[in-house]
One Martini backbone bead per residue (centre of mass of N, CA, C, O) as a GRO file, in nm:
protein
   81
    1UNK     BB    1   4.498  -0.508  10.620
    2UNK     BB    2   4.580  -0.303  10.341
    3UNK     BB    3   4.813  -0.216  10.134
    4UNK     BB    4   4.892   0.011   9.940
    5UNK     BB    5   4.891   0.127   9.597
    6UNK     BB    6   5.069   0.233   9.370
    7UNK     BB    7   5.016   0.556   9.174
    8UNK     BB    8   4.973   0.650   8.803
    9UNK     BB    9   4.936   0.794   8.539
   10UNK     BB   10   4.997   0.764   8.246
   11UNK     BB   11   5.120   1.054   8.121
   12UNK     BB   12   5.288   1.051   8.421
   13UNK     BB   13   5.473   0.802   8.294
   14UNK     BB   14   5.584   0.917   8.053
   15UNK     BB   15   5.715   1.200   8.176
   16UNK     BB   16   5.917   0.989   8.340
   17UNK     BB   17   6.039   0.894   8.080
   18UNK     BB   18   6.135   1.141   7.896
   19UNK     BB   19   6.364   1.217   8.095
   20UNK     BB   20   6.629   0.968   8.089
   21UNK     BB   21   6.551   0.830   8.294
   22UNK     BB   22   6.649   0.480   8.474
   23UNK     BB   23   6.421   0.249   8.457
   24UNK     BB   24   6.144   0.046   8.530
   25UNK     BB   25   5.947  -0.206   8.303
   26UNK     BB   26   5.606  -0.314   8.260
   27UNK     BB   27   5.520  -0.536   7.981
   28UNK     BB   28   5.286  -0.642   7.711
   29UNK     BB   29   5.255  -0.914   7.512
   30UNK     BB   30   5.045  -0.899   7.268
   31UNK     BB   31   5.024  -1.156   7.110
   32UNK     BB   32   5.052  -1.354   7.475
   33UNK     BB   33   5.041  -1.165   7.744
   34UNK     BB   34   5.321  -1.107   7.881
   35UNK     BB   35   5.556  -1.031   8.053
   36UNK     BB   36   5.779  -0.749   8.004
   37UNK     BB   37   6.121  -0.702   8.192
   38UNK     BB   38   6.287  -0.408   8.263
   39UNK     BB   39   6.547  -0.213   8.404
   40UNK     BB   40   6.743   0.050   8.309
   41UNK     BB   41   6.616   0.253   8.105
   42UNK     BB   42   6.568   0.440   7.816
   43UNK     BB   43   6.498   0.699   7.625
   44UNK     BB   44   6.496   0.730   7.234
   45UNK     BB   45   6.164   0.762   7.145
   46UNK     BB   46   5.815   0.917   7.032
   47UNK     BB   47   5.523   0.881   6.885
   48UNK     BB   48   5.252   1.007   6.926
   49UNK     BB   49   5.062   0.863   6.704
   50UNK     BB   50   5.134   0.603   6.780
   51UNK     BB   51   5.204   0.475   7.051
   52UNK     BB   52   5.502   0.470   7.171
   53UNK     BB   53   5.816   0.377   7.182
   54UNK     BB   54   6.145   0.383   7.248
   55UNK     BB   55   6.417   0.158   7.406
   56UNK     BB   56   6.731   0.119   7.615
   57UNK     BB   57   6.928  -0.091   7.651
   58UNK     BB   58   7.169  -0.255   7.876
   59UNK     BB   59   7.407  -0.377   7.678
   60UNK     BB   60   7.297  -0.274   7.421
   61UNK     BB   61   7.212  -0.167   7.126
   62UNK     BB   62   6.907  -0.220   7.085
   63UNK     BB   63   6.566  -0.118   7.012
   64UNK     BB   64   6.237  -0.073   7.116
   65UNK     BB   65   5.934  -0.168   7.120
   66UNK     BB   66   5.628   0.021   7.275
   67UNK     BB   67   5.289   0.061   7.363
   68UNK     BB   68   5.157   0.252   7.579
   69UNK     BB   69   4.884   0.040   7.655
   70UNK     BB   70   5.142  -0.174   7.784
   71UNK     BB   71   5.230   0.002   8.018
   72UNK     BB   72   5.189  -0.134   8.378
   73UNK     BB   73   5.479  -0.010   8.473
   74UNK     BB   74   5.687   0.212   8.699
   75UNK     BB   75   5.902   0.190   8.965
   76UNK     BB   76   5.644   0.036   9.104
   77UNK     BB   77   5.386   0.144   8.944
   78UNK     BB   78   5.113   0.201   8.858
   79UNK     BB   79   4.827   0.206   8.618
   80UNK     BB   80   4.646   0.427   8.435
   81UNK     BB   81   4.411   0.616   8.258
   0.00000   0.00000   0.00000
């Protein structure tokens, strides 16, 4: 018997990220398709029209930005459109 994969809708995943609670994310790098994993990040801002989110990485002063469409997992939940 196959184990069920837990899933979440993209809008719900972005809402979860925007609560300000620490989240674990997995995103694809656009140029190479590599998987980038962020642990314990917090949302630092978003751009609705641009379809991007900025995140603050723990123990770093830098902000990272990713396109919403490249996000495919949050807190172990697979994201579907």
